[in-house]
């Protein structure tokens, strides 16, 4: 059985993997960094980029290290998200204004209909009196 916590964490980690696989950063040694998960107690399961040659016996490796879920990309993402949110809010405001206008027009229309009905009623009363 999966707890709610587990479901959301598996979604977010697959999101990170999908995203980062498209744009793996380059190591300082020139090869693309590979995505791994941390096995230290403090950051257990946290995704990071490391040199793809790290832990490969006999191969030289660099000290490249970068958390997959932090740093500038993440910040940029957050900024983009905020901009999108503001844009949506603006759109919503416009839609609300539009709605308000339509409602006002509808109210005027209703008023006209009411007047016309009144006139028709008066006319009919006159006809009946004649
Ligand atoms: Zn490297």
PDB file of C-alpha atoms and ligand atoms in Angstrom:
ATOM      1  CA  UNK A   1       0.000   0.000   0.000  1.00  0.00           C
ATOM      2  CA  UNK A   2       1.254   3.466  -0.841  1.00  0.00           C
ATOM      3  CA  UNK A   3       0.892   6.321   1.565  1.00  0.00           C
ATOM      4  CA  UNK A   4       0.036   9.799   0.276  1.00  0.00           C
ATOM      5  CA  UNK A   5       3.552  10.945   1.108  1.00  0.00           C
ATOM      6  CA  UNK A   6       5.131   8.225  -1.014  1.00  0.00           C
ATOM      7  CA  UNK A   7       2.936   8.940  -4.012  1.00  0.00           C
ATOM      8  CA  UNK A   8       3.775  12.629  -4.075  1.00  0.00           C
ATOM      9  CA  UNK A   9       7.483  12.049  -3.579  1.00  0.00           C
ATOM     10  CA  UNK A  10       7.610   9.508  -6.394  1.00  0.00           C
ATOM     11  CA  UNK A  11       5.829  11.979  -8.659  1.00  0.00           C
ATOM     12  CA  UNK A  12       8.228  14.790  -7.855  1.00  0.00           C
ATOM     13  CA  UNK A  13      11.317  12.619  -8.282  1.00  0.00           C
ATOM     14  CA  UNK A  14      10.144  11.314 -11.646  1.00  0.00           C
ATOM     15  CA  UNK A  15       9.478  14.924 -12.581  1.00  0.00           C
ATOM     16  CA  UNK A  16      13.057  15.795 -11.683  1.00  0.00           C
ATOM     17  CA  UNK A  17      14.436  12.839 -13.647  1.00  0.00           C
ATOM     18  CA  UNK A  18      12.372  13.616 -16.733  1.00  0.00           C
ATOM     19  CA  UNK A  19      13.388  17.217 -16.637  1.00  0.00           C
ATOM     20  CA  UNK A  20      17.036  16.778 -15.958  1.00  0.00           C
ATOM     21  CA  UNK A  21      17.550  13.972 -18.441  1.00  0.00           C
ATOM     22  CA  UNK A  22      16.762  16.434 -21.176  1.00  0.00           C
ATOM     23  CA  UNK A  23      19.444  18.842 -20.096  1.00  0.00           C
ATOM     24  CA  UNK A  24      22.102  17.069 -18.131  1.00  0.00           C
ATOM     25  CA  UNK A  25      24.789  19.507 -17.110  1.00  0.00           C
ATOM     26  CA  UNK A  26      28.303  18.984 -18.376  1.00  0.00           C
ATOM     27  CA  UNK A  27      31.070  17.954 -16.037  1.00  0.00           C
ATOM     28  CA  UNK A  28      34.175  20.055 -15.845  1.00  0.00           C
ATOM     29  CA  UNK A  29      35.931  17.053 -17.425  1.00  0.00           C
ATOM     30  CA  UNK A  30      33.844  17.464 -20.564  1.00  0.00           C
ATOM     31  CA  UNK A  31      31.530  14.472 -20.384  1.00  0.00           C
ATOM     32  CA  UNK A  32      27.866  14.852 -19.483  1.00  0.00           C
ATOM     33  CA  UNK A  33      27.203  14.383 -15.800  1.00  0.00           C
ATOM     34  CA  UNK A  34      25.062  11.450 -14.796  1.00  0.00           C
ATOM     35  CA  UNK A  35      22.067  11.564 -12.535  1.00  0.00           C
ATOM     36  CA  UNK A  36      22.393   9.645  -9.301  1.00  0.00           C
ATOM     37  CA  UNK A  37      20.617   9.537  -6.011  1.00  0.00           C
ATOM     38  CA  UNK A  38      22.303  10.345  -2.772  1.00  0.00           C
ATOM     39  CA  UNK A  39      22.753   7.557  -0.263  1.00  0.00           C
ATOM     40  CA  UNK A  40      23.965   9.696   2.595  1.00  0.00           C
ATOM     41  CA  UNK A  41      21.781   9.756   5.653  1.00  0.00           C
ATOM     42  CA  UNK A  42      21.206  13.464   5.443  1.00  0.00           C
ATOM     43  CA  UNK A  43      20.034  13.561   1.829  1.00  0.00           C
ATOM     44  CA  UNK A  44      18.827  10.027   1.314  1.00  0.00           C
ATOM     45  CA  UNK A  45      17.287   9.522  -2.107  1.00  0.00           C
ATOM     46  CA  UNK A  46      17.937  13.091  -3.208  1.00  0.00           C
ATOM     47  CA  UNK A  47      18.865  13.363  -6.870  1.00  0.00           C
ATOM     48  CA  UNK A  48      22.156  14.918  -7.901  1.00  0.00           C
ATOM     49  CA  UNK A  49      24.494  15.128 -10.857  1.00  0.00           C
ATOM     50  CA  UNK A  50      27.965  13.738 -10.553  1.00  0.00           C
ATOM     51  CA  UNK A  51      30.821  12.920 -12.844  1.00  0.00           C
ATOM     52  CA  UNK A  52      29.860   9.948 -14.975  1.00  0.00           C
ATOM     53  CA  UNK A  53      33.329   8.519 -14.414  1.00  0.00           C
ATOM     54  CA  UNK A  54      33.094   8.709 -10.660  1.00  0.00           C
ATOM     55  CA  UNK A  55      33.533   5.336  -8.968  1.00  0.00           C
ATOM     56  CA  UNK A  56      34.631   3.817 -12.284  1.00  0.00           C
ATOM     57  CA  UNK A  57      37.866   2.033 -11.546  1.00  0.00           C
ATOM     58  CA  UNK A  58      40.855   3.300 -13.450  1.00  0.00           C
ATOM     59  CA  UNK A  59      39.028   6.202 -15.045  1.00  0.00           C
ATOM     60  CA  UNK A  60      39.937   9.756 -14.134  1.00  0.00           C
ATOM     61  CA  UNK A  61      37.036  11.816 -12.859  1.00  0.00           C
ATOM     62  CA  UNK A  62      36.374  15.383 -11.836  1.00  0.00           C
ATOM     63  CA  UNK A  63      34.735  16.675  -8.702  1.00  0.00           C
ATOM     64  CA  UNK A  64      31.630  17.848 -10.449  1.00  0.00           C
ATOM     65  CA  UNK A  65      28.636  17.853  -8.155  1.00  0.00           C
ATOM     66  CA  UNK A  66      25.246  19.488  -8.411  1.00  0.00           C
ATOM     67  CA  UNK A  67      21.924  18.800  -6.716  1.00  0.00           C
ATOM     68  CA  UNK A  68      19.313  18.075  -9.356  1.00  0.00           C
ATOM     69  CA  UNK A  69      16.550  19.788  -7.438  1.00  0.00           C
ATOM     70  CA  UNK A  70      18.258  23.007  -6.511  1.00  0.00           C
ATOM     71  CA  UNK A  71      20.311  25.825  -7.906  1.00  0.00           C
ATOM     72  CA  UNK A  72      19.696  28.311 -10.646  1.00  0.00           C
ATOM     73  CA  UNK A  73      17.560  26.123 -12.858  1.00  0.00           C
ATOM     74  CA  UNK A  74      15.183  25.534 -10.010  1.00  0.00           C
ATOM     75  CA  UNK A  75      15.133  29.226  -9.154  1.00  0.00           C
ATOM     76  CA  UNK A  76      14.544  30.158 -12.775  1.00  0.00           C
ATOM     77  CA  UNK A  77      11.714  27.666 -12.863  1.00  0.00           C
ATOM     78  CA  UNK A  78      10.208  29.293  -9.804  1.00  0.00           C
ATOM     79  CA  UNK A  79      10.547  32.737 -11.345  1.00  0.00           C
ATOM     80  CA  UNK A  80       8.915  31.514 -14.564  1.00  0.00           C
ATOM     81  CA  UNK A  81       6.149  30.003 -12.523  1.00  0.00           C
ATOM     82  CA  UNK A  82       5.586  33.273 -10.695  1.00  0.00           C
ATOM     83  CA  UNK A  83       5.487  35.192 -13.974  1.00  0.00           C
ATOM     84  CA  UNK A  84       2.989  32.706 -15.362  1.00  0.00           C
ATOM     85  CA  UNK A  85       0.910  33.067 -12.212  1.00  0.00           C
ATOM     86  CA  UNK A  86       0.904  36.858 -12.489  1.00  0.00           C
ATOM     87  CA  UNK A  87      -0.066  36.608 -16.147  1.00  0.00           C
ATOM     88  CA  UNK A  88      -2.934  34.275 -15.264  1.00  0.00           C
ATOM     89  CA  UNK A  89      -4.034  36.645 -12.512  1.00  0.00           C
ATOM     90  CA  UNK A  90      -4.032  39.487 -15.032  1.00  0.00           C
ATOM     91  CA  UNK A  91      -6.050  37.390 -17.442  1.00  0.00           C
ATOM     92  CA  UNK A  92      -8.485  36.521 -14.695  1.00  0.00           C
ATOM     93  CA  UNK A  93      -8.859  40.187 -13.833  1.00  0.00           C
ATOM     94  CA  UNK A  94      -9.616  41.005 -17.456  1.00  0.00           C
ATOM     95  CA  UNK A  95     -12.101  38.166 -17.651  1.00  0.00           C
ATOM     96  CA  UNK A  96     -13.764  39.425 -14.493  1.00  0.00           C
ATOM     97  CA  UNK A  97     -13.966  42.938 -15.915  1.00  0.00           C
ATOM     98  CA  UNK A  98     -15.422  41.511 -19.101  1.00  0.00           C
ATOM     99  CA  UNK A  99     -17.906  39.544 -17.060  1.00  0.00           C
ATOM    100  CA  UNK A 100     -18.821  42.626 -15.059  1.00  0.00           C
ATOM    101  CA  UNK A 101     -19.444  44.538 -18.287  1.00  0.00           C
ATOM    102  CA  UNK A 102     -21.570  41.751 -19.717  1.00  0.00           C
ATOM    103  CA  UNK A 103     -23.551  41.624 -16.501  1.00  0.00           C
ATOM    104  CA  UNK A 104     -24.102  45.369 -16.661  1.00  0.00           C
ATOM    105  CA  UNK A 105     -25.282  45.068 -20.262  1.00  0.00           C
ATOM    106  CA  UNK A 106     -27.557  42.218 -19.296  1.00  0.00           C
ATOM    107  CA  UNK A 107     -29.001  44.321 -16.468  1.00  0.00           C
ATOM    108  CA  UNK A 108     -29.725  47.182 -18.909  1.00  0.00           C
ATOM    109  CA  UNK A 109     -31.300  44.739 -21.312  1.00  0.00           C
ATOM    110  CA  UNK A 110     -33.478  43.344 -18.555  1.00  0.00           C
ATOM    111  CA  UNK A 111     -34.505  46.869 -17.633  1.00  0.00           C
ATOM    112  CA  UNK A 112     -35.495  47.534 -21.246  1.00  0.00           C
ATOM    113  CA  UNK A 113     -37.458  44.305 -21.430  1.00  0.00           C
ATOM    114  CA  UNK A 114     -39.207  45.214 -18.181  1.00  0.00           C
ATOM    115  CA  UNK A 115     -40.105  48.668 -19.569  1.00  0.00           C
ATOM    116  CA  UNK A 116     -41.373  47.195 -22.811  1.00  0.00           C
ATOM    117  CA  UNK A 117     -43.479  44.673 -20.909  1.00  0.00           C
ATOM    118  CA  UNK A 118     -44.867  47.508 -18.810  1.00  0.00           C
ATOM    119  CA  UNK A 119     -45.777  49.428 -21.954  1.00  0.00           C
ATOM    120  CA  UNK A 120     -47.401  46.362 -23.448  1.00  0.00           C
ATOM    121  CA  UNK A 121     -49.369  45.849 -20.228  1.00  0.00           C
ATOM    122  CA  UNK A 122     -50.514  49.504 -20.271  1.00  0.00           C
ATOM    123  CA  UNK A 123     -51.467  49.185 -23.915  1.00  0.00           C
ATOM    124  CA  UNK A 124     -53.513  46.085 -23.223  1.00  0.00           C
ATOM    125  CA  UNK A 125     -55.254  47.791 -20.327  1.00  0.00           C
ATOM    126  CA  UNK A 126     -56.164  50.683 -22.617  1.00  0.00           C
ATOM    127  CA  UNK A 127     -57.472  48.261 -25.245  1.00  0.00           C
ATOM    128  CA  UNK A 128     -59.580  46.502 -22.590  1.00  0.00           C
ATOM    129  CA  UNK A 129     -61.018  49.853 -21.380  1.00  0.00           C
ATOM    130  CA  UNK A 130     -62.009  50.917 -24.864  1.00  0.00           C
TER     131      UNK A 130
HETATM  132 ZN1  LIG B   1      33.496  14.579 -14.888  1.00  0.00          ZN
END
